[in-house]
Amino acid sequence: MSTAASPRGGWSLALLGLVRYRVIVILAATLVIAATFVPGFFDARTLSLGIDRVATMGLIAIGLTVVLIAGQLDLSGGAILALSGIAAVGLQEPLGQIPAAFVGLGVGLLAGCVNGVLVVILRINSLVATLASMLLFRAVCHLITDSRPVSGIDPFFGIPLTQPVLGTLSTRVFIFVVLILLLHVWLTRMVSGRNLFAVGSNATSAAASGIRSRWYLFGAFVFSGLMAGIAGVTFGIASNTGSPVFGDTIVLTAIAAVVIGGTRLEGGIGSALGTLGGLLTLAALTTAMEYQSIPAYVQDIVTGAILLLLILLDRLTHARRGTDVSPAALLRRLSSQSGAEHPQETERTPA
Amino acid sequence: MSDAKLDTRLDTTATGVPGTSRVTRAKLGARLGPLIGMPVGIVLLLVIGALLSDRFLSIGNLVNVLINISILGVIVVGMTFVFITRGLADLSVPATVAVGAILTLGLQPAIGTFPAALVGILAACAAGAVNGLLIGYARINPVITTLGVSTIVLGIAQWSVGGVIVYGSDPAAQAFINGRVLGIPVIVIIFLVVALLGHLVLSRTVLGRWVYAAGSNPDATRASAVPLARTRATAFVMTGALSGLAGALLGITLQTARPAIGVGYEFDAITAVVVGGISLLGGSGSIPRALGGLLFVALLNNILVLQGVPTAVQGIAKGLLIVGAVSLDIYLRRKGGRS
């Protein structure tokens, strides 16, 4: 471990730095590519539209970031999105628009609680548990709508959600950006946020050191359900439709975005800003490729390849996690490396 | 994933073979539970089905059920290996099924049906090999690996045919697969042969022992010089090949193949294995148990269809069935002294 942790040359250090800041690197690369291929890519209008497209998936990805950091998996986000969208749109007639939207959020919260009960109380593996709840929620959607889309009472009610405010971003993008920044603050600045990482890396030791692991796990699923609920309500209101087939592929793409952002499926490692980076990368990539009218299946190949490449890089350098790769240290050591050969310079012992 | 972390007690008694554990030997009920649970459940379903509908126990209906589960059953055999090696689950099944189906029908006019099917299976096998390399040797999380590989493989398959639906051109092959030999449908025979081979490999060969070892205690397995990476990779290669075979069968029977042809098969296969009482934690389970789970789900579906229950309710039933089966399994294990 100690030999593996001391990088030998500038190249390996550069590689380490590349992996550490891969989200920024890949995002910058995609933006450059997008800017070369799409004229006017950096126009406020293009950017705004591009981000607006990922807002719904972004909300799901926020919830998934928390669940993945806690070391779990949630496949039911798409089904919850459909269910709460149906509730928010279908109940507009009897309840009114605003109360119906709140019912939609409540549905998301409740669905998250169901996942929490399955995983934390019944102790079912989260992959299987959320697979089962996904089937359940989706079936409920089909049952209450008779497999037909429902539409709202006022098509103009949802306009403000997608209309640009202050000339740049639409309201739902604002909701998404504010939530992801709040998540960043919670994960990095607050004790309970740090505790989540502890639970994700080892729930048993976290419990032994006085963290209520099981409550954190439960909370993660409730949070993820709520986020899917928000996504469903905003998407339903914006399109004035609730359909039982909405969001049937959204979760897998959202997982890909979160993982591209550096969050690990094994739990304990991840960040909100990374998820934002992953989402923006996917958005820029999709915009650029669609502009070149590259078929959807080729886009899939590119996305999948980037995903696998990033995880493989992450895994290959995993053994060297003890090395200091903060920007200052990296710069200092890279410059000293190029000056002269010092094989025995600043060797760090990994924590 | 979660249970492994919540409960880190070392399970030293499990040998992978139900009933041979020292701790559980004392508790007869808990030991017999997993062994007789599934047959009793299936018999119970048969009785309920016979009481509810007079068409249920007819030979025609039951053969239909068998035909329906044959293609999924081929995939379930592979998925069982993945589960037992603690490989979580193979989510690339829809892609490999599509590859099998698309290549079989796409190459049919050029080289004939059976060579085309062989090419399809080999291509799916290659996709499985990529999965195996990344999961077994590079030790990346199976969920994200199979997801990524699935996206790429499906993309390539669509690319190769230009993203359109492929139609079959060999009615003779379709007639053969749908036909019967000695009164048994050919597709069922293929399924039973695959299941038997899978069972023999798992219970009678060195590879089978390694599969159980890899799933029950990876560290001890590595220490005993068992090729852990190769074993785990083999499970994914097998699942890839079997999904390719399932895709080829599907393509020949339907005579059409669209890229989304395999969607849902991965979850259906996982459902069958899980209802069969095989844990995601690996190390235990068998082909008969997985196929028991498959049969249970199929019979339940059949009863619901015969009763005229809407499809949505069948989805609810399937979801509750997974929750019920897994909870019961976890409860029995805890009661039986295992983790």
XYZ file of C-alpha atoms in Angstrom:
690
model
C 0.000 0.000 0.000
C 2.708 2.449 0.968
C 4.718 1.765 -2.173
C 1.638 2.071 -4.322
C 0.737 5.307 -2.584
C 3.969 7.105 -3.451
C 3.815 8.159 -7.066
C 7.076 7.634 -8.913
C 7.011 10.136 -11.726
C 5.358 13.245 -13.046
C 3.229 11.218 -15.397
C 1.565 9.191 -12.697
C 1.016 12.358 -10.658
C -0.528 14.027 -13.661
C -2.764 11.010 -14.115
C -3.786 11.159 -10.464
C -4.636 14.831 -10.801
C -6.566 14.084 -13.966
C -8.614 11.464 -12.163
C -9.166 13.655 -9.132
C -10.516 16.494 -11.228
C -11.951 14.343 -13.991
C -15.403 15.877 -13.712
C -14.038 19.360 -14.433
C -11.730 18.042 -17.164
C -14.446 16.098 -18.940
C -16.937 18.943 -18.555
C -14.462 21.461 -20.005
C -13.647 19.078 -22.865
C -17.324 18.555 -23.691
C -18.016 22.286 -23.553
C -15.123 22.961 -25.939
C -16.364 20.264 -28.309
C -19.927 21.540 -28.071
C -18.764 25.117 -28.707
C -16.845 24.081 -31.840
C -19.701 22.106 -33.324
C -22.696 24.185 -32.276
C -22.593 27.793 -33.432
C -23.899 30.086 -30.726
C -23.591 27.358 -28.090
C -22.712 29.879 -25.402
C -25.697 32.102 -26.207
C -27.906 32.511 -23.168
C -30.824 31.022 -25.093
C -29.022 27.812 -26.128
C -27.554 27.282 -22.690
C -30.874 27.942 -21.017
C -32.671 25.427 -23.230
C -29.935 22.862 -22.726
C -30.112 23.126 -18.952
C -33.900 23.166 -18.973
C -33.823 19.734 -20.573
C -31.823 18.183 -17.764
C -33.794 19.852 -14.941
C -36.187 16.919 -14.479
C -33.482 14.288 -14.598
C -31.359 16.536 -12.407
C -33.934 16.451 -9.608
C -33.917 12.650 -9.697
C -30.103 12.749 -9.738
C -30.070 14.914 -6.586
C -32.010 12.252 -4.721
C -29.837 9.507 -6.192
C -26.659 11.293 -5.091
C -27.775 11.040 -1.465
C -28.903 7.417 -1.837
C -25.669 6.412 -3.579
C -23.495 8.150 -0.971
C -25.409 6.170 1.651
C -24.288 3.039 -0.233
C -27.740 2.125 -1.564
C -29.486 2.149 -4.921
C -32.910 3.498 -5.899
C -34.438 2.271 -9.151
C -37.940 3.542 -8.397
C -37.398 7.248 -9.188
C -38.997 7.075 -12.634
C -42.111 5.335 -11.327
C -42.437 7.845 -8.460
C -42.082 10.644 -11.004
C -44.985 9.241 -13.015
C -47.131 8.619 -9.932
C -46.717 12.073 -8.400
C -47.158 13.693 -11.802
C -50.470 11.874 -12.224
C -51.531 12.953 -8.732
C -50.561 16.591 -9.312
C -52.324 16.799 -12.672
C -55.234 14.418 -12.182
C -56.349 15.946 -8.869
C -56.421 19.500 -10.218
C -60.122 19.306 -10.937
C -61.400 18.277 -7.493
C -58.749 19.990 -5.353
C -57.469 22.993 -7.258
C -54.043 23.396 -8.788
C -51.857 24.332 -5.830
C -53.267 21.729 -3.384
C -52.962 19.065 -6.092
C -49.293 19.944 -6.523
C -48.768 19.489 -2.798
C -50.564 16.153 -2.909
C -48.116 15.194 -5.673
C -45.190 16.054 -3.417
C -46.819 14.071 -0.605
C -47.113 11.071 -2.901
C -43.394 11.277 -3.586
C -42.629 11.508 0.128
C -44.869 8.543 0.895
C -43.327 6.460 -1.883
C -39.901 7.248 -0.444
C -41.148 6.046 2.965
C -42.262 2.768 1.369
C -38.733 2.283 -0.005
C -37.300 3.156 3.398
C -39.483 0.589 5.155
C -38.531 -2.113 2.636
C -34.800 -1.478 2.942
C -34.364 -0.447 6.571
C -37.078 -2.357 8.427
C -37.603 -5.423 6.237
C -33.855 -5.373 5.414
C -34.336 -6.176 1.761
C -31.357 -5.368 -0.465
C -32.022 -1.935 -1.951
C -31.574 -3.118 -5.539
C -34.310 -5.741 -5.135
C -36.486 -3.589 -2.872
C -36.621 -0.611 -5.224
C -37.081 -2.953 -8.169
C -40.184 -4.318 -6.428
C -41.456 -0.856 -5.484
C -40.797 0.330 -9.039
C -43.068 -2.447 -10.342
C -45.638 -1.594 -7.657
C -45.737 2.162 -8.262
C -45.804 1.695 -12.018
C -48.705 -0.754 -11.683
C -50.581 1.692 -9.448
C -50.058 4.369 -12.127
C -51.589 2.152 -14.784
C -54.404 1.098 -12.471
C -55.613 4.572 -11.461
C -55.294 6.065 -14.952
C -56.514 3.007 -16.834
C -53.214 3.282 -18.788
C -54.322 6.560 -20.379
C -52.603 9.925 -19.911
C -54.535 12.451 -17.816
C -54.515 16.157 -18.613
C -54.881 19.204 -16.405
C -57.573 21.845 -16.418
C -55.510 24.860 -17.464
C -52.724 24.544 -20.054
C -51.373 27.985 -19.120
C -50.814 27.112 -15.455
C -47.474 25.473 -16.171
C -46.089 28.142 -18.481
C -44.193 30.075 -15.739
C -42.237 26.898 -14.902
C -40.582 26.670 -18.306
C -40.466 30.375 -19.158
C -37.077 32.064 -18.665
C -36.966 34.399 -15.670
C -34.419 37.230 -15.595
C -33.722 36.441 -19.239
C -31.740 33.293 -18.570
C -32.942 30.298 -16.636
C -36.415 28.878 -16.326
C -38.107 28.481 -12.942
C -37.669 24.727 -12.794
C -33.961 25.110 -13.505
C -33.828 27.573 -10.617
C -35.519 25.038 -8.332
C -32.998 22.413 -9.439
C -29.941 24.656 -9.061
C -31.009 25.941 -5.635
C -31.659 22.386 -4.419
C -28.326 21.078 -5.646
C -26.460 23.997 -4.034
C -28.333 23.371 -0.766
C -27.354 19.719 -1.013
C -23.735 20.753 -1.535
C -23.822 22.926 1.584
C -25.476 20.143 3.581
C -23.011 17.474 2.458
C -19.873 19.548 3.010
C -20.643 21.981 5.814
C -22.984 20.215 8.213
C -22.363 17.420 10.672
C -25.355 15.396 9.542
C -24.086 15.623 5.965
C -20.685 14.302 6.980
C -22.417 11.548 8.935
C -24.079 10.398 5.730
C -20.644 9.656 4.239
C -19.757 7.666 7.357
C -22.949 5.635 7.042
C -22.216 5.025 3.372
C -18.681 3.784 3.867
C -19.510 1.496 6.776
C -22.948 1.526 8.336
C -21.965 -0.768 11.216
C -18.969 1.275 12.364
C -20.986 4.449 11.912
C -23.626 3.000 14.216
C -20.906 2.005 16.677
C -19.694 5.595 16.808
C -23.113 6.888 17.716
C -24.612 7.710 14.316
C -28.117 6.418 13.814
C -27.254 4.593 10.609
C -30.684 3.148 10.009
C -32.362 6.533 10.300
C -29.904 7.973 7.812
C -30.649 5.175 5.364
C -34.380 5.684 5.836
C -33.960 9.430 5.391
C -31.966 8.949 2.190
C -34.836 7.013 0.602
C -37.450 9.504 1.792
C -35.341 12.337 0.375
C -34.940 10.515 -2.931
C -38.701 9.931 -3.070
C -39.379 13.607 -2.376
C -36.971 14.681 -5.122
C -38.651 12.314 -7.587
C -41.952 13.805 -6.401
C -40.763 17.346 -7.127
C -39.532 16.187 -10.520
C -42.882 14.557 -11.242
C -44.940 17.560 -10.128
C -42.891 20.106 -12.101
C -42.772 17.869 -15.187
C -46.482 17.087 -14.962
C -47.512 20.734 -14.512
C -45.137 21.976 -17.206
C -46.497 19.528 -19.767
C -50.042 19.711 -18.334
C -50.107 15.913 -18.567
C -49.667 12.986 -16.235
C -48.848 9.707 -17.909
C -48.121 6.269 -16.467
C -45.200 5.826 -18.866
C -43.336 9.039 -17.979
C -39.772 8.556 -16.836
C -39.399 4.888 -17.702
C -35.724 5.227 -18.660
C -34.823 8.285 -16.604
C -33.308 6.517 -13.593
C -30.612 4.657 -15.472
C -29.467 7.865 -17.189
C -29.580 9.707 -13.875
C -27.415 7.013 -12.260
C -24.969 7.408 -15.143
C -24.862 11.193 -14.604
C -24.288 10.798 -10.863
C -21.529 8.247 -11.398
C -19.859 10.392 -14.091
C -19.905 13.084 -11.399
C -17.620 10.959 -9.240
C -20.095 9.415 -6.794
C -19.366 5.749 -6.191
C -21.976 3.015 -6.110
C -20.175 1.409 -3.172
C -21.093 4.399 -1.028
C -19.147 6.839 1.092
C -17.761 8.954 -1.737
C -19.563 11.576 -3.765
C -20.474 15.223 -4.104
C -23.385 17.381 -5.177
C -21.271 19.601 -7.425
C -19.884 16.476 -9.107
C -23.443 15.431 -9.926
C -24.069 18.892 -11.373
C -20.920 18.476 -13.487
C -22.042 15.043 -14.654
C -25.460 16.354 -15.628
C -24.013 19.340 -17.497
C -21.571 17.039 -19.313
C -24.393 14.815 -20.488
C -26.485 17.837 -21.490
C -23.682 19.477 -23.483
C -22.810 16.170 -25.129
C -26.414 15.512 -26.130
C -26.864 19.041 -27.493
C -23.665 18.860 -29.530
C -24.445 15.437 -30.969
C -28.035 16.281 -31.752
C -26.869 19.390 -33.561
C -24.669 17.172 -35.704
C -27.747 14.959 -36.181
C -25.898 11.947 -34.848
C -28.427 9.133 -34.344
C -29.587 8.421 -30.797
C -27.940 5.004 -30.716
C -24.508 6.455 -31.497
C -25.087 8.956 -28.700
C -25.761 5.995 -26.420
C -22.462 4.408 -27.420
C -20.547 7.614 -26.624
C -22.300 8.085 -23.275
C -21.725 4.478 -22.266
C -18.063 4.605 -23.278
C -17.436 7.792 -21.277
C -19.180 6.265 -18.268
C -17.118 3.062 -18.353
C -13.872 4.936 -19.027
C -14.374 7.238 -16.049
C -15.182 4.382 -13.673
C -12.237 2.368 -14.945
C -9.884 5.326 -14.368
C -11.342 5.767 -10.906
C -10.796 2.091 -10.120
C -7.246 1.962 -11.483
C -6.109 4.803 -9.247
C -8.197 3.690 -6.297
C -5.225 2.173 -4.476
C -3.518 5.564 -4.350
C -6.263 7.371 -2.548
C -3.912 8.429 0.251
C -1.920 10.723 -2.040
C -2.338 14.448 -1.644
C -3.707 15.803 -4.904
C -4.985 19.194 -3.815
C -4.275 21.824 -6.511
C -1.438 23.487 -4.561
C 0.350 20.246 -3.739
C -0.074 18.992 -7.268
C 1.424 22.142 -8.780
C 4.332 22.193 -6.361
C 5.235 18.573 -6.874
C 4.836 18.648 -10.616
C 7.183 21.626 -10.894
C 9.781 20.091 -8.580
C 9.516 16.871 -10.544
C 10.349 18.558 -13.812
C 13.338 20.362 -12.229
C 15.375 17.360 -11.153
C 15.092 13.687 -10.409
C 14.278 13.237 -6.734
C 13.015 9.734 -6.276
C 12.999 10.025 -2.500
C 11.153 13.349 -2.280
C 8.142 14.040 -0.025
C 6.823 10.560 0.492
C 3.479 10.538 2.172
C 2.132 7.831 4.356
C -1.455 7.137 3.444
C -3.976 7.655 6.172
C -25.209 -4.313 -0.619
C -26.932 -2.977 2.445
C -27.186 -6.225 4.344
C -23.518 -6.972 3.876
C -22.688 -3.712 5.542
C -25.288 -3.770 8.249
C -24.354 -7.233 9.366
C -20.671 -7.988 9.249
C -20.701 -11.173 11.282
C -18.763 -13.837 9.450
C -20.951 -16.587 8.206
C -18.644 -19.546 8.608
C -21.168 -22.318 8.464
C -22.699 -21.823 5.065
C -21.454 -24.257 2.476
C -23.845 -23.144 -0.181
C -25.741 -26.390 -0.057
C -29.020 -25.963 1.830
C -29.298 -28.079 4.934
C -25.647 -28.923 5.470
C -24.889 -26.008 7.764
C -23.971 -27.052 11.295
C -25.991 -24.327 12.967
C -29.184 -24.914 11.096
C -29.107 -28.666 11.522
C -30.610 -28.359 14.983
C -33.637 -26.428 13.806
C -35.604 -28.716 11.570
C -38.328 -26.256 10.666
C -35.965 -23.510 9.651
C -33.832 -25.967 7.712
C -36.710 -27.468 5.796
C -38.357 -24.114 5.187
C -36.378 -23.103 2.107
C -36.327 -26.685 0.811
C -40.024 -27.464 0.882
C -41.349 -23.900 0.707
C -41.234 -23.584 -3.037
C -42.762 -26.979 -3.982
C -45.521 -26.432 -1.415
C -46.133 -22.963 -2.831
C -46.361 -24.296 -6.372
C -48.728 -27.102 -5.361
C -50.828 -24.562 -3.466
C -51.012 -22.376 -6.578
C -52.013 -25.399 -8.677
C -54.830 -26.215 -6.233
C -56.033 -22.601 -6.090
C -55.857 -22.344 -9.876
C -57.812 -25.564 -10.340
C -60.489 -24.387 -7.902
C -60.840 -20.977 -9.558
C -60.913 -22.068 -13.166
C -61.672 -25.376 -14.819
C -59.438 -24.523 -17.752
C -56.373 -24.113 -15.529
C -55.329 -27.743 -15.051
C -55.786 -28.670 -18.710
C -52.667 -29.923 -20.485
C -52.981 -27.194 -23.091
C -52.890 -24.413 -20.529
C -49.967 -25.839 -18.591
C -47.974 -26.406 -21.794
C -48.670 -22.798 -22.711
C -47.255 -21.719 -19.369
C -44.125 -23.792 -20.068
C -43.713 -22.299 -23.537
C -44.099 -18.826 -22.100
C -41.371 -19.304 -19.510
C -38.947 -21.141 -21.794
C -37.202 -18.087 -23.246
C -37.067 -16.270 -19.903
C -35.950 -19.517 -18.264
C -32.812 -19.668 -20.405
C -31.830 -16.223 -19.075
C -32.740 -17.186 -15.510
C -30.170 -20.008 -15.612
C -27.418 -17.488 -16.343
C -28.726 -14.952 -13.838
C -28.639 -17.625 -11.122
C -24.879 -18.020 -11.649
C -24.456 -14.238 -11.386
C -26.458 -14.143 -8.142
C -24.555 -17.026 -6.545
C -21.127 -15.499 -7.291
C -22.300 -12.326 -5.529
C -22.220 -10.511 -8.865
C -25.425 -8.664 -7.892
C -27.327 -8.706 -11.173
C -26.717 -8.452 -14.887
C -28.626 -5.417 -16.176
C -27.232 -5.810 -19.702
C -29.668 -8.626 -20.485
C -31.978 -6.473 -22.666
C -28.992 -5.477 -24.809
C -27.633 -9.002 -25.199
C -31.111 -10.362 -25.972
C -31.484 -7.684 -28.644
C -28.052 -8.514 -30.080
C -29.014 -12.184 -30.331
C -32.329 -11.419 -31.987
C -31.117 -8.684 -34.351
C -28.038 -10.548 -35.579
C -29.974 -13.788 -36.030
C -32.611 -12.182 -38.210
C -30.243 -9.698 -39.856
C -27.712 -12.299 -41.004
C -30.365 -14.919 -41.807
C -30.578 -14.198 -45.555
C -26.790 -14.204 -45.954
C -25.634 -17.271 -44.047
C -28.734 -19.180 -42.981
C -30.627 -19.245 -39.718
C -28.489 -21.452 -37.518
C -25.086 -19.968 -38.388
C -26.684 -16.544 -37.899
C -27.990 -17.562 -34.493
C -24.504 -18.807 -33.635
C -22.990 -15.450 -34.611
C -25.627 -13.690 -32.509
C -24.859 -15.864 -29.496
C -21.115 -15.320 -29.927
C -21.604 -11.548 -30.123
C -23.709 -11.611 -26.960
C -21.018 -13.797 -25.422
C -18.436 -11.127 -26.283
C -20.572 -8.491 -24.550
C -20.706 -10.806 -21.548
C -16.919 -11.117 -21.707
C -16.545 -7.335 -21.502
C -18.833 -7.407 -18.467
C -16.779 -10.214 -16.988
C -13.444 -8.455 -17.550
C -14.638 -5.222 -15.965
C -16.455 -6.850 -13.045
C -14.206 -9.836 -12.369
C -10.741 -8.463 -13.076
C -11.102 -4.663 -12.752
C -13.597 -5.195 -9.907
C -15.989 -2.432 -10.900
C -19.485 -2.457 -9.447
C -21.642 -4.869 -11.513
C -24.677 -2.594 -11.600
C -22.932 0.335 -13.254
C -20.757 -1.883 -15.470
C -23.620 -3.843 -16.957
C -25.542 -0.598 -17.360
C -22.709 1.020 -19.322
C -21.946 -2.067 -21.394
C -25.653 -2.435 -22.081
C -25.870 1.107 -23.481
C -22.843 0.577 -25.713
C -23.807 -2.886 -26.958
C -27.376 -1.884 -27.727
C -26.083 1.187 -29.542
C -23.745 -0.913 -31.679
C -26.508 -3.425 -32.432
C -28.828 -0.643 -33.581
C -26.045 0.987 -35.538
C -25.322 -2.237 -37.415
C -28.886 -2.467 -38.704
C -29.444 1.265 -39.063
C -31.791 1.553 -36.096
C -34.760 -0.111 -37.763
C -36.824 -3.235 -37.161
C -35.404 -6.409 -38.703
C -37.784 -8.974 -40.174
C -37.155 -12.670 -40.486
C -37.068 -14.526 -43.774
C -37.007 -18.171 -42.764
C -40.480 -19.532 -41.933
C -39.034 -23.057 -41.778
C -36.928 -22.179 -38.748
C -39.912 -20.549 -37.085
C -41.998 -23.639 -37.735
C -39.243 -25.843 -36.299
C -38.905 -23.843 -33.068
C -42.685 -23.657 -32.632
C -43.122 -27.305 -33.554
C -43.113 -30.358 -31.330
C -40.940 -33.420 -30.983
C -42.659 -36.389 -29.336
C -45.408 -34.006 -28.245
C -43.051 -31.653 -26.422
C -42.537 -28.168 -27.908
C -38.990 -27.747 -29.246
C -38.510 -24.489 -27.380
C -39.311 -26.230 -24.092
C -36.802 -28.968 -24.921
C -34.092 -26.348 -25.537
C -34.942 -24.688 -22.229
C -34.878 -27.980 -20.314
C -31.527 -28.965 -21.842
C -30.026 -25.586 -20.888
C -31.462 -25.860 -17.384
C -30.136 -29.412 -16.948
C -26.671 -28.454 -18.183
C -26.668 -25.418 -15.897
C -27.712 -27.550 -12.944
C -25.023 -30.149 -13.642
C -22.316 -27.493 -13.997
C -23.367 -25.858 -10.764
C -23.738 -29.006 -8.682
C -21.249 -31.476 -10.184
C -18.232 -29.575 -11.488
C -15.245 -27.732 -10.047
C -16.514 -24.539 -11.632
C -19.754 -24.980 -9.714
C -17.890 -25.315 -6.409
C -15.881 -22.205 -7.251
C -19.092 -20.308 -8.018
C -20.444 -21.075 -4.536
C -17.082 -20.306 -2.942
C -16.764 -16.950 -4.713
C -20.149 -15.908 -3.455
C -19.963 -17.088 0.133
C -16.610 -15.632 1.172
C -14.527 -13.854 -1.475
C -11.491 -13.302 0.802
C -11.272 -16.909 1.906
C -11.839 -17.979 -1.677
C -8.912 -15.903 -2.896
C -6.788 -17.239 -0.053
C -7.601 -20.793 -1.132
C -6.178 -20.071 -4.590
C -9.548 -20.239 -6.300
C -9.483 -17.982 -9.382
C -12.074 -15.546 -8.051
C -11.893 -13.087 -10.935
C -12.159 -15.828 -13.551
C -15.096 -17.464 -11.776
C -17.034 -14.235 -11.481
C -16.224 -13.325 -15.079
C -17.428 -16.749 -16.233
C -20.826 -16.127 -14.663
C -21.250 -12.956 -16.706
C -19.982 -14.578 -19.916
C -22.526 -17.371 -19.407
C -25.349 -14.916 -18.815
C -24.337 -13.046 -21.960
C -24.292 -16.225 -24.049
C -27.587 -17.504 -22.642
C -29.272 -14.126 -23.177
C -27.985 -14.229 -26.748
C -29.532 -17.688 -27.133
C -32.792 -16.400 -25.660
C -32.665 -13.481 -28.094
C -32.091 -15.810 -31.044
C -35.048 -17.981 -29.973
C -37.197 -14.890 -29.490
C -36.226 -13.505 -32.892
C -36.959 -16.802 -34.663
C -40.335 -17.282 -32.971
C -41.479 -13.678 -33.494
C -39.781 -13.215 -36.906
C -39.209 -9.562 -36.003
C -36.493 -7.946 -33.932
C -36.522 -4.374 -32.735
C -33.823 -2.916 -30.498
C -36.177 -2.764 -27.502
C -37.093 -6.453 -27.859
C -35.343 -7.459 -24.627
C -36.574 -4.660 -22.368
C -38.011 -6.028 -19.149
C -36.315 -9.433 -19.374
C -33.623 -8.374 -16.909
C -36.171 -7.465 -14.228
C -38.290 -10.543 -14.931
C -35.215 -12.763 -14.578
C -34.202 -11.050 -11.337
C -37.772 -11.454 -10.056
C -37.725 -15.180 -10.755
C -34.365 -15.714 -9.066
C -35.332 -13.618 -6.048
C -38.724 -15.310 -5.641
C -36.818 -18.591 -5.800
C -35.221 -17.510 -2.533
C -31.719 -16.831 -3.826
C -30.049 -13.967 -2.003
C -28.157 -11.114 -3.641
C -25.472 -11.769 -1.025
C -24.483 -14.861 -2.959
C -23.094 -18.205 -1.868
C -26.330 -20.156 -1.894
C -29.087 -21.172 -4.231
C -29.498 -23.604 -7.084
C -30.924 -23.818 -10.591
C -34.027 -25.816 -9.471
C -34.820 -23.160 -6.855
C -34.546 -20.343 -9.405
C -36.698 -22.260 -11.876
C -39.172 -22.926 -9.056
C -39.400 -19.183 -8.568
C -39.876 -18.733 -12.294
C -42.655 -21.324 -12.381
C -44.311 -19.768 -9.326
C -44.431 -16.307 -10.922
C -45.644 -17.775 -14.219
C -48.428 -19.808 -12.588
C -49.549 -16.818 -10.538
C -49.655 -14.695 -13.689
C -51.560 -17.423 -15.507
C -54.187 -17.632 -12.746
C -54.592 -13.848 -12.757
C -54.989 -13.811 -16.547
C -57.552 -16.637 -16.442
C -59.482 -14.670 -13.810
C -59.541 -11.653 -16.127
C -57.575 -9.463 -13.736
C -56.186 -6.291 -15.396
C -52.488 -6.247 -16.249
C -51.816 -3.477 -13.745
C -52.895 -5.725 -10.859
C -50.477 -8.376 -12.124
C -47.690 -5.809 -11.726
C -48.787 -5.162 -8.141
C -48.918 -8.897 -7.466
C -45.392 -9.306 -8.838
C -44.064 -6.453 -6.701
C -45.674 -7.778 -3.532
C -44.443 -11.267 -4.367
C -40.820 -10.057 -4.493
C -41.183 -8.206 -1.193
C -42.919 -11.163 0.446
C -40.473 -13.779 -0.816
C -37.374 -11.821 0.160
C -38.736 -10.839 3.576
C -39.664 -14.450 4.289
C -36.222 -15.598 3.195
C -34.481 -13.052 5.412
C -36.749 -13.984 8.331
C -36.077 -17.713 7.923
C -32.321 -17.173 7.672
C -32.273 -15.110 10.847
C -34.388 -17.676 12.658
C -32.194 -20.485 11.390
C -29.133 -18.879 12.944
C -27.602 -17.648 9.729
C -27.001 -13.960 9.205
